Coordinates of C-alpha atoms in Angstrom, one line a residue:
Chain W
M287 CA -100.4 20.4 12.8
E288 CA -98.9 21.8 15.9
S289 CA -97.4 24.6 14.0
N290 CA -100.6 25.9 12.9
A291 CA -100.9 28.3 15.7
G292 CA -97.5 29.5 15.1
T293 CA -98.0 29.8 11.5
T294 CA -101.1 31.7 11.7
E295 CA -99.3 34.0 14.0
T296 CA -96.5 34.3 11.6
R297 CA -98.8 34.7 8.7
S298 CA -100.4 37.7 10.3
N299 CA -97.0 39.0 10.8
V300 CA -96.0 38.3 7.3
T301 CA -98.6 40.5 5.8
V302 CA -97.3 43.4 7.6
P303 CA -93.9 43.6 6.1
D304 CA -95.1 43.1 2.7
G305 CA -95.9 46.7 2.6
G306 CA -93.1 48.4 4.3
E307 CA -90.1 47.4 6.2
V308 CA -89.2 44.3 4.5
A309 CA -89.0 46.1 1.3
A310 CA -85.9 47.7 2.5
F311 CA -84.5 44.3 3.1
E312 CA -85.1 42.7 -0.2
S313 CA -88.6 41.9 0.8
L314 CA -89.5 40.1 -2.3
Q315 CA -87.1 37.3 -1.8
F316 CA -87.8 37.2 1.8
T317 CA -91.5 37.1 1.5
D318 CA -91.3 34.4 -1.0
E319 CA -89.2 32.4 1.3
I320 CA -91.5 33.1 4.1
H321 CA -94.4 32.0 2.2
R322 CA -92.6 28.9 1.2
L323 CA -91.7 28.4 4.8
I324 CA -95.1 28.8 6.0
S325 CA -96.6 26.5 3.4
A326 CA -94.0 23.9 4.1
P327 CA -94.8 21.2 6.5
A328 CA -93.7 22.1 9.8
T329 CA -91.7 19.7 12.0
D330 CA -91.8 19.2 15.6
N331 CA -90.3 21.8 17.8
A332 CA -90.5 25.2 16.5
S333 CA -93.9 26.6 15.8
S334 CA -93.0 30.1 15.7
F335 CA -90.1 32.2 14.7
T336 CA -89.3 32.8 18.3
A337 CA -89.1 29.1 19.0
L338 CA -87.1 28.6 15.9
L339 CA -84.7 31.2 16.9
E340 CA -84.4 30.0 20.4
L341 CA -83.6 26.5 19.5
P342 CA -80.6 27.3 17.4
A343 CA -79.6 29.9 19.7
T344 CA -79.3 27.7 22.6
Q345 CA -77.6 25.0 20.8
V346 CA -75.3 27.4 19.2
V347 CA -74.4 28.5 22.7
E348 CA -73.4 25.0 23.5
L349 CA -71.5 24.4 20.5
L350 CA -69.9 27.5 19.4
H351 CA -66.4 28.3 20.3
S352 CA -65.8 31.7 19.0
P353 CA -66.8 34.6 21.1
E354 CA -68.6 36.2 18.3
S355 CA -71.2 33.5 18.3
V356 CA -71.9 34.1 21.9
K357 CA -72.4 37.7 21.3
L358 CA -74.7 36.8 18.5
I359 CA -76.8 34.6 20.6
V360 CA -77.0 37.3 23.2
A361 CA -77.9 39.8 20.6
S362 CA -80.4 37.7 18.8
A363 CA -82.5 37.2 21.9
P364 CA -83.9 40.7 21.7
N365 CA -84.4 40.2 18.1
V366 CA -86.7 37.4 18.8
E367 CA -89.2 39.8 20.3
D368 CA -88.8 42.0 17.3
F369 CA -89.7 39.1 15.1
K370 CA -92.6 38.2 17.1
G371 CA -93.9 41.7 16.8
S372 CA -93.7 42.7 13.3
F373 CA -90.9 41.2 11.4
H374 CA -89.1 44.2 12.1
F375 CA -85.7 43.4 10.9
P376 CA -82.9 44.6 13.1
S377 CA -81.3 47.5 11.4
N378 CA -78.1 46.6 13.1
T379 CA -76.0 45.5 10.2
G380 CA -73.5 44.0 12.4
L381 CA -76.0 41.8 14.0
I382 CA -77.3 40.9 10.6
Q383 CA -74.0 39.8 9.5
K384 CA -73.5 37.8 12.6
D385 CA -76.8 36.3 12.3
A386 CA -75.9 35.3 8.8
R387 CA -72.7 33.9 9.9
F388 CA -74.3 31.7 12.3
S389 CA -75.7 29.8 9.7
V390 CA -78.6 29.0 11.4
F391 CA -79.3 26.1 9.4
S392 CA -79.8 24.3 12.4
G393 CA -79.1 20.8 11.4
E394 CA -80.3 18.9 8.5
G395 CA -82.9 17.0 10.3
N396 CA -84.8 20.0 11.3
N397 CA -86.3 21.4 8.1
K398 CA -88.4 23.9 9.7
N399 CA -85.6 25.4 11.5
E400 CA -83.6 25.6 8.4
K401 CA -86.2 27.1 6.4
S402 CA -87.3 29.6 8.9
N403 CA -83.9 30.7 9.7
S404 CA -82.3 30.6 6.3
P405 CA -84.7 32.9 4.6
E406 CA -84.1 35.6 7.2
M407 CA -80.5 35.1 7.2
T408 CA -80.0 35.0 3.5
S409 CA -82.1 38.0 2.9
K410 CA -80.2 39.8 5.6
N411 CA -77.0 38.6 4.2
S412 CA -77.5 40.0 0.9
S413 CA -75.1 42.7 1.8
A414 CA -73.3 40.9 4.5
N415 CA -69.7 40.0 4.3
L416 CA -70.3 36.5 5.5
E417 CA -71.9 35.5 2.4
K418 CA -69.5 32.7 2.3
A419 CA -71.0 31.1 5.3
V420 CA -74.5 31.5 3.9
K421 CA -73.5 30.0 0.7
S422 CA -72.0 27.2 2.5
E423 CA -75.2 26.7 4.3
P424 CA -77.3 25.9 1.3
A425 CA -74.7 23.7 0.0
E426 CA -74.5 21.9 3.3
T427 CA -78.0 21.6 4.2
A428 CA -80.6 19.4 2.7
S429 CA -81.6 20.0 -0.8
S430 CA -85.1 20.7 0.3
L431 CA -83.9 24.1 1.2
P432 CA -85.3 26.7 -1.2
L433 CA -82.5 28.9 -0.4
V434 CA -80.1 27.3 -2.6
S435 CA -81.6 29.2 -5.4
D436 CA -81.1 32.4 -3.7
P437 CA -79.3 34.5 -6.2
T438 CA -77.4 36.6 -3.7
V439 CA -76.0 33.5 -2.2
E440 CA -75.1 32.0 -5.5
N441 CA -73.0 34.9 -6.4
R442 CA -70.5 34.0 -3.7
N443 CA -67.1 32.6 -3.9
I444 CA -66.9 29.4 -5.7
K445 CA -63.9 28.5 -3.7
R446 CA -66.1 28.5 -0.6
K447 CA -68.5 26.2 -2.3
D448 CA -65.7 23.8 -3.0
R449 CA -64.6 23.9 0.5
E450 CA -68.1 23.3 1.6
K451 CA -68.4 20.3 -0.5
K452 CA -65.2 19.1 0.9
V453 CA -66.6 19.9 4.3
K454 CA -69.7 18.0 3.5
G455 CA -67.6 15.1 2.4
S456 CA -65.6 15.3 5.5
T457 CA -68.6 15.5 7.6
K458 CA -69.8 12.4 5.9
K459 CA -66.5 10.8 6.7
S460 CA -66.9 12.2 10.2
K461 CA -63.3 12.9 10.6
T462 CA -63.5 14.2 14.1
A463 CA -65.3 12.8 17.1
T464 CA -67.0 16.0 17.7
N465 CA -68.4 16.0 14.3
E466 CA -69.9 12.6 14.8
R467 CA -71.4 13.5 18.1
L468 CA -72.9 16.6 16.6
E469 CA -74.3 14.8 13.6
D470 CA -75.8 12.0 15.5
A471 CA -76.8 13.7 18.7
E472 CA -78.5 16.9 17.8
K473 CA -78.3 17.4 14.1
L474 CA -78.8 21.0 14.8
P475 CA -76.9 24.1 14.4
Y476 CA -73.6 24.2 12.6
V477 CA -70.9 26.1 14.3
H478 CA -69.6 27.5 11.1
V479 CA -70.4 25.8 8.0
R480 CA -67.2 26.6 6.4
A481 CA -65.4 24.7 9.0
R482 CA -66.4 21.2 9.8
R483 CA -69.1 20.7 12.2
G484 CA -68.1 21.3 15.7
Q485 CA -64.8 22.8 15.0
A486 CA -63.4 26.2 15.7
T487 CA -64.2 29.0 13.4
D488 CA -61.5 31.5 13.7
S489 CA -59.4 32.2 10.7
H490 CA -56.3 30.8 12.3
S491 CA -57.8 27.4 12.8
L492 CA -59.3 27.5 9.4
A493 CA -56.0 28.3 7.8
E494 CA -54.3 25.6 9.8
R495 CA -56.9 23.1 8.8
A496 CA -56.4 24.0 5.1
R497 CA -52.7 23.6 5.6
R498 CA -53.1 20.3 7.3
E499 CA -55.3 19.1 4.5
K500 CA -52.7 20.1 2.0
I501 CA -50.0 18.3 3.8
N502 CA -52.2 15.2 4.1
A503 CA -52.9 15.3 0.4
R504 CA -49.2 15.4 -0.3
M505 CA -48.5 12.7 2.1
K506 CA -50.9 10.5 0.2
L507 CA -49.1 11.2 -3.0
L508 CA -45.8 10.3 -1.4
Q509 CA -47.3 7.1 -0.1
E510 CA -48.2 6.1 -3.6
L511 CA -44.8 7.0 -4.8
V512 CA -42.9 5.1 -2.3
P513 CA -43.5 1.4 -2.6
G514 CA -44.9 -0.3 0.4
C515 CA -46.1 2.8 2.0
N516 CA -49.8 2.2 1.4
K517 CA -50.2 -0.2 4.1
I518 CA -48.5 1.9 6.7
S519 CA -50.7 4.1 8.7
G520 CA -49.5 7.0 10.7
T521 CA -47.5 9.9 9.4
A522 CA -44.4 9.2 11.3
L523 CA -43.9 5.8 10.0
V524 CA -44.7 6.9 6.5
L525 CA -42.2 9.6 6.7
D526 CA -39.7 7.1 8.0
E527 CA -40.3 5.0 5.0
I528 CA -40.0 7.9 2.7
I529 CA -36.7 8.9 4.2
N530 CA -35.4 5.4 3.9
H531 CA -36.5 5.3 0.3
V532 CA -34.7 8.6 -0.5
Q533 CA -31.6 7.4 1.2
S534 CA -31.6 4.1 -0.6
L535 CA -32.1 5.9 -3.9
Q536 CA -29.2 8.2 -3.2
R537 CA -27.0 5.3 -2.2
Q538 CA -28.0 3.5 -5.4
V539 CA -26.9 6.4 -7.4
E540 CA -23.6 6.4 -5.7
F541 CA -23.2 2.7 -6.1
L542 CA -24.0 2.8 -9.8
S543 CA -21.7 5.6 -10.4
M544 CA -19.0 3.6 -8.8
R545 CA -19.8 0.7 -11.0
L546 CA -19.7 3.0 -14.0
A547 CA -16.3 4.3 -12.9
T548 CA -14.9 0.8 -12.8
V549 CA -16.6 -0.5 -15.8
N550 CA -16.2 2.4 -18.0
P551 CA -12.6 2.2 -18.7
R552 CA -13.3 -0.7 -21.0
I553 CA -15.8 1.2 -23.0
D554 CA -15.4 4.3 -25.0
F555 CA -18.5 6.3 -25.2
N556 CA -17.3 7.7 -28.4
L557 CA -20.3 9.6 -29.4
D558 CA -18.4 12.4 -31.1
S559 CA -17.3 10.5 -34.0
L560 CA -20.7 9.1 -34.3
F561 CA -22.5 12.3 -34.4
T562 CA -20.4 15.0 -35.9
P563 CA -20.8 13.8 -39.4
E564 CA -24.5 13.6 -38.9
S565 CA -24.9 17.0 -37.5
G566 CA -26.1 18.6 -40.7
S567 CA -28.5 16.0 -41.8
T568 CA -30.6 14.8 -39.0
M569 CA -30.8 17.7 -36.7
D570 CA -34.5 17.9 -36.9
G571 CA -35.4 14.7 -38.5
G572 CA -36.9 12.2 -36.2
N573 CA -36.4 9.4 -38.7
F574 CA -32.8 8.8 -37.9
P575 CA -32.5 6.4 -35.1
S576 CA -30.2 7.4 -32.4
L577 CA -27.0 5.5 -32.6
V578 CA -26.4 5.6 -29.0
T579 CA -29.6 4.7 -27.4
P580 CA -29.7 1.2 -28.7
L581 CA -26.2 0.7 -27.5
M582 CA -27.0 2.0 -24.1
W583 CA -30.2 0.1 -23.5
P584 CA -29.4 -3.5 -23.4
D585 CA -32.9 -4.4 -22.4
V586 CA -33.4 -6.0 -25.7
Q587 CA -35.2 -9.2 -25.5
V588 CA -34.0 -10.0 -28.9
N589 CA -30.8 -11.8 -28.4
G590 CA -29.8 -11.6 -32.0
Y591 CA -29.2 -8.0 -31.7
R592 CA -26.7 -8.4 -29.0
Q593 CA -24.0 -9.6 -31.3
Q594 CA -24.6 -6.7 -33.5
F595 CA -24.2 -4.5 -30.5
Q596 CA -20.9 -6.0 -29.8
H597 CA -19.8 -5.6 -33.4
Q598 CA -20.8 -2.1 -33.4
W599 CA -19.2 -1.6 -30.2
H600 CA -15.9 -2.8 -31.5
F601 CA -16.1 -0.3 -34.2
D602 CA -16.8 2.3 -31.7
T603 CA -13.8 1.5 -29.6
L604 CA -11.7 1.7 -32.7
K605 CA -13.0 5.2 -33.0
Q606 CA -14.0 4.6 -36.5
P607 CA -17.4 5.6 -37.6
I608 CA -17.3 2.7 -39.9
W609 CA -20.8 1.5 -39.6
G610 CA -22.9 2.7 -42.3
R611 CA -25.6 4.6 -40.7
E612 CA -28.1 3.1 -42.9
E613 CA -27.3 -0.3 -41.6
V614 CA -27.4 0.9 -38.2
C615 CA -30.7 2.4 -38.9
N616 CA -32.2 -0.8 -40.0
N617 CA -30.9 -2.6 -37.0
Y618 CA -31.8 0.0 -34.4
V619 CA -35.0 1.5 -35.5
T620 CA -36.9 -1.5 -34.2
L621 CA -34.6 -1.7 -31.2
E622 CA -35.3 1.8 -30.1
N623 CA -38.9 1.3 -30.0
S624 CA -38.6 -1.8 -27.9
L625 CA -35.9 -0.5 -25.7
L626 CA -37.4 2.7 -24.9
S627 CA -40.8 1.3 -24.4
Y628 CA -39.8 0.1 -21.0
D629 CA -40.8 3.4 -19.8
S630 CA -43.9 4.9 -21.1
S631 CA -42.7 8.4 -20.7
A632 CA -39.6 7.9 -22.8
N633 CA -41.3 6.7 -26.0
S634 CA -40.3 9.7 -27.9
A635 CA -36.9 9.8 -26.4
A636 CA -35.3 7.8 -29.1
T637 CA -35.6 10.3 -31.9
L638 CA -35.0 13.2 -29.7
H639 CA -32.0 11.6 -28.1
A640 CA -29.9 11.6 -31.2
N641 CA -30.6 15.3 -31.8
Q642 CA -29.9 16.2 -28.3
L643 CA -26.7 14.3 -28.2
K644 CA -25.5 15.9 -31.3
M645 CA -26.2 19.3 -30.0
E646 CA -24.4 18.6 -26.8
L647 CA -21.3 17.2 -28.3
Chain O
M1128 CA -19.1 20.8 -17.2
M1129 CA -22.3 20.9 -19.1
N1130 CA -21.6 23.6 -21.7
T1131 CA -24.6 22.6 -23.6
P1132 CA -26.3 25.1 -25.9
Q1133 CA -30.0 25.5 -25.5
Q1134 CA -31.6 22.2 -26.3
V1135 CA -34.5 21.9 -28.6
K1136 CA -37.4 21.9 -26.3
N1137 CA -39.6 19.4 -27.9
P1138 CA -43.0 19.0 -26.3
S1139 CA -42.4 15.3 -26.1
T1140 CA -39.1 15.6 -24.4
S1141 CA -39.3 13.8 -21.2
L1142 CA -37.3 14.2 -18.2
K1143 CA -35.8 10.8 -18.8
S1144 CA -34.6 11.6 -22.3
R1145 CA -33.2 14.9 -21.2
F1146 CA -31.3 13.2 -18.4
I1147 CA -30.1 10.4 -20.7
T1148 CA -28.8 12.9 -23.1
R1149 CA -26.9 14.9 -20.7
F1150 CA -25.6 12.1 -18.7
L1151 CA -24.2 10.2 -21.6
G1152 CA -22.6 13.4 -22.9
A1153 CA -21.0 13.8 -19.5
L1154 CA -19.8 10.3 -19.4
T1155 CA -18.2 10.6 -22.8
K1156 CA -16.4 13.7 -21.6
I1157 CA -15.2 12.0 -18.5
N1158 CA -14.0 9.1 -20.5
A1159 CA -12.3 11.3 -22.9
E1160 CA -10.5 13.3 -20.3
D1161 CA -9.4 10.5 -18.1
P1162 CA -7.0 7.9 -19.2
I1163 CA -9.3 5.0 -19.5
S1164 CA -7.2 2.2 -18.5
S1165 CA -6.0 3.3 -15.2
P1166 CA -6.7 0.8 -12.5
S1167 CA -5.4 2.7 -9.6
P1168 CA -7.9 3.2 -6.8
T1169 CA -7.4 6.9 -6.6
R1170 CA -8.1 7.3 -10.2
I1171 CA -11.1 5.1 -10.0
F1172 CA -12.3 7.1 -7.0
Q1173 CA -11.9 10.3 -8.8
R1174 CA -13.8 8.9 -11.7
Y1175 CA -16.5 7.7 -9.4
R1176 CA -16.9 11.2 -7.9
R1177 CA -17.0 12.8 -11.2
I1178 CA -19.5 10.4 -12.5
K1179 CA -21.6 10.9 -9.4
V1180 CA -21.5 14.6 -9.8
A1181 CA -22.2 14.3 -13.5
S1182 CA -25.2 12.2 -12.8
N1183 CA -26.7 14.6 -10.2
K1184 CA -25.8 17.6 -12.3
S1185 CA -27.4 16.1 -15.4
M1186 CA -30.6 15.5 -13.5
A1187 CA -30.6 18.9 -11.9
Y1188 CA -30.0 20.5 -15.3
S1189 CA -32.8 18.4 -16.8
V1190 CA -35.1 19.8 -14.3
R1191 CA -33.7 23.2 -14.7
S1192 CA -35.1 25.7 -12.3
R1193 CA -38.5 24.3 -12.1
R1194 CA -38.0 22.8 -8.7
I1195 CA -36.6 24.2 -5.5
W1196 CA -34.4 21.2 -5.0
S1197 CA -32.9 21.4 -8.5
R1198 CA -32.2 25.1 -8.1
A1199 CA -30.5 24.4 -4.8
M1200 CA -28.5 21.6 -6.3
L1201 CA -27.4 23.8 -9.2
S1202 CA -26.3 26.6 -7.0
R1203 CA -24.5 24.1 -4.9
F1204 CA -22.6 23.0 -7.9
R1205 CA -21.8 26.5 -8.9
S1206 CA -20.5 27.4 -5.5
R1207 CA -18.6 24.3 -5.3
R1208 CA -17.0 25.0 -8.6
S1209 CA -15.9 28.4 -7.4
A1210 CA -14.7 26.8 -4.2
F1211 CA -12.5 24.5 -6.1
S1212 CA -11.0 27.5 -7.8
G1213 CA -9.9 28.5 -4.4
R1214 CA -12.1 31.5 -3.6
R1215 CA -14.5 30.3 -1.0
S1216 CA -15.0 27.0 0.8
S1217 CA -18.3 25.5 1.6
V1218 CA -20.1 28.7 2.1
K1219 CA -23.3 27.0 1.2
T1220 CA -23.1 24.4 3.9
T1221 CA -22.7 26.9 6.6
N1222 CA -25.6 28.9 5.4
C1223 CA -27.6 25.7 5.3
T1224 CA -26.9 24.9 8.9
T1225 CA -27.9 28.3 10.1
I1226 CA -31.1 28.1 8.2
N1227 CA -31.7 24.7 9.6
V1228 CA -31.3 26.0 13.1
T1229 CA -33.8 28.8 12.7
I1230 CA -36.4 26.5 11.2
N1231 CA -36.0 24.1 14.0
E1232 CA -36.7 26.8 16.5
N1233 CA -39.8 28.0 14.6
K1234 CA -41.3 24.7 14.0
T1235 CA -44.9 24.6 15.0
A1236 CA -46.6 22.3 12.5
K1237 CA -46.3 18.6 13.4
G1238 CA -45.0 18.3 16.9
G1239 CA -44.0 14.7 16.8
L1240 CA -42.8 14.7 13.3
D1241 CA -40.1 17.3 13.6
M1242 CA -37.4 14.7 13.6
Q1243 CA -38.6 13.2 10.3
T1244 CA -39.0 16.4 8.6
D1245 CA -35.6 17.4 9.7
E1246 CA -34.1 14.3 8.2
L1247 CA -36.0 14.9 5.1
R1248 CA -34.7 18.4 4.9
E1249 CA -31.2 17.1 5.0
L1250 CA -31.8 14.5 2.3
V1251 CA -33.6 16.7 -0.2
P1252 CA -31.3 19.4 -1.5
G1253 CA -32.5 22.8 -0.6
G1254 CA -34.8 21.3 1.9
E1255 CA -33.6 23.4 4.8
A1256 CA -35.5 26.5 3.6
M1257 CA -38.8 24.9 2.8
D1258 CA -41.9 24.6 4.8
V1259 CA -43.4 21.2 5.3
C1260 CA -45.9 21.5 2.5
N1261 CA -43.3 22.4 -0.1
L1262 CA -40.9 19.9 1.4
L1263 CA -43.3 17.1 0.7
D1264 CA -43.9 18.3 -2.8
E1265 CA -40.2 18.5 -3.5
T1266 CA -39.6 15.2 -2.0
A1267 CA -42.1 13.6 -4.3
H1268 CA -40.5 15.1 -7.4
Y1269 CA -37.0 14.3 -6.1
I1270 CA -37.9 10.7 -5.6
K1271 CA -39.3 10.5 -9.1
C1272 CA -36.1 12.0 -10.5
L1273 CA -33.9 9.8 -8.4
T1274 CA -35.7 6.7 -9.6
T1275 CA -35.2 7.9 -13.2
Q1276 CA -31.5 8.4 -12.5
V1277 CA -31.1 5.0 -11.0
Q1278 CA -32.9 3.3 -13.8
V1279 CA -30.9 5.0 -16.5
M1280 CA -27.6 4.4 -14.8
R1281 CA -28.4 0.8 -14.1
K1282 CA -29.1 0.3 -17.8
I1283 CA -25.9 1.9 -18.8
V1284 CA -24.0 -0.3 -16.4
D1285 CA -25.7 -3.4 -17.7
F1286 CA -24.9 -2.4 -21.2
C1287 CA -21.3 -1.8 -20.4
H1288 CA -21.1 -5.2 -18.8
L1289 CA -22.8 -6.8 -21.7
S1290 CA -20.5 -5.4 -24.2
K1291 CA -17.3 -6.5 -22.5

């Protein structure tokens, strides 16, 4: 394999840190990963750590937007020599952190890059702040990465992981053109794994993106709520539809209340007389059917009941609680169930309704 | 208007049932207070207004303070009530307009959709002081409640027509 030369080189270098310096940097994990890396089949480009580092570095230069990344790349260049020499990890924690952040998992296609970079980075990152990025990296990158099992990474924020998954999903959907280009063209370094590929990494844009996602989620809910909105694409039109819907609903309320105002005079909603005698008995009991609900919901398919409605209604207008409640019970128990079943959420309304009305009046 | 004591909060109490309860109670009150058989348009108009207010109030009370829009609506009712008693007049509306103006100036979110969000803010009670995210949330709930309202009222009307 072409990497043999490089690997031998690295191998010799690996033995060195076993003893000393690496120990300071959680050598055990690192060396394990290094061994894994070495034993793993190498892919094309990078044959040595230097090459590996250069590759992502250059591409990161192209793709990164944030200034920090540029600094990192600049800074990482001298580190390459260090790596070459003796796996002497840079003691510069700032650099370490930045290195970590740049989630060097250069692309899913390039396993070697990933493996070589990630072990360094993750081990370095054990104390880094940008653990989140690192954690995202394992989640993002191919499952072949051994890093996923890195305990330090796993202890990170779960929230970030969710976002990464979302990001991964979004990368699959390739929401932005830049993402697509990145994925297809180079399949190399992520700008910032937390963000989508190819997008800015500063906190402002991240927050904005999160906000936009929230808003889009809510727009979807609204689209489902408003009939006929599913087919419309484009936020402006959907919002227009929603506005129209709200306006029409408000107008309907007004219209119906006008109808009630005109219709009502003929009807005496005389619930007082109906309920006051019952107040003691059926406060809690759900067995007593509400006298009012069947009267109010004429959705009965059973026509036979209608006449009884009218009969009862006459009684009502006479303000005489004449009807034996037991009779009414028999009539309306079945009615309630059918009437209120028109809405699944109101199934229990019947029994509660009576109680509530009593309490109100 | 709604001098109801604390209702029994059954876990199975749905928004619809709460609204039905309150609204029917309000209707009976309105019917009791008004002379029923008065065909004059002014009286009918007054009834209409009262019923409309009762309907919105019933819904707002059914939602209690769980939503921004219901809270805004309830405070609107309360201020209106005190306005009727002669103390202040439409303080709320002036406040709303000022808030609206400031929000307009500070809008950064969706450049081309400011107009729609503005309209939405006007429609949804209390929308002036909400950010877009909350506004959409509240709109969804408001739409749900409005549909319930319309459904219930339609049934009442149908029933009343039926029983004539």
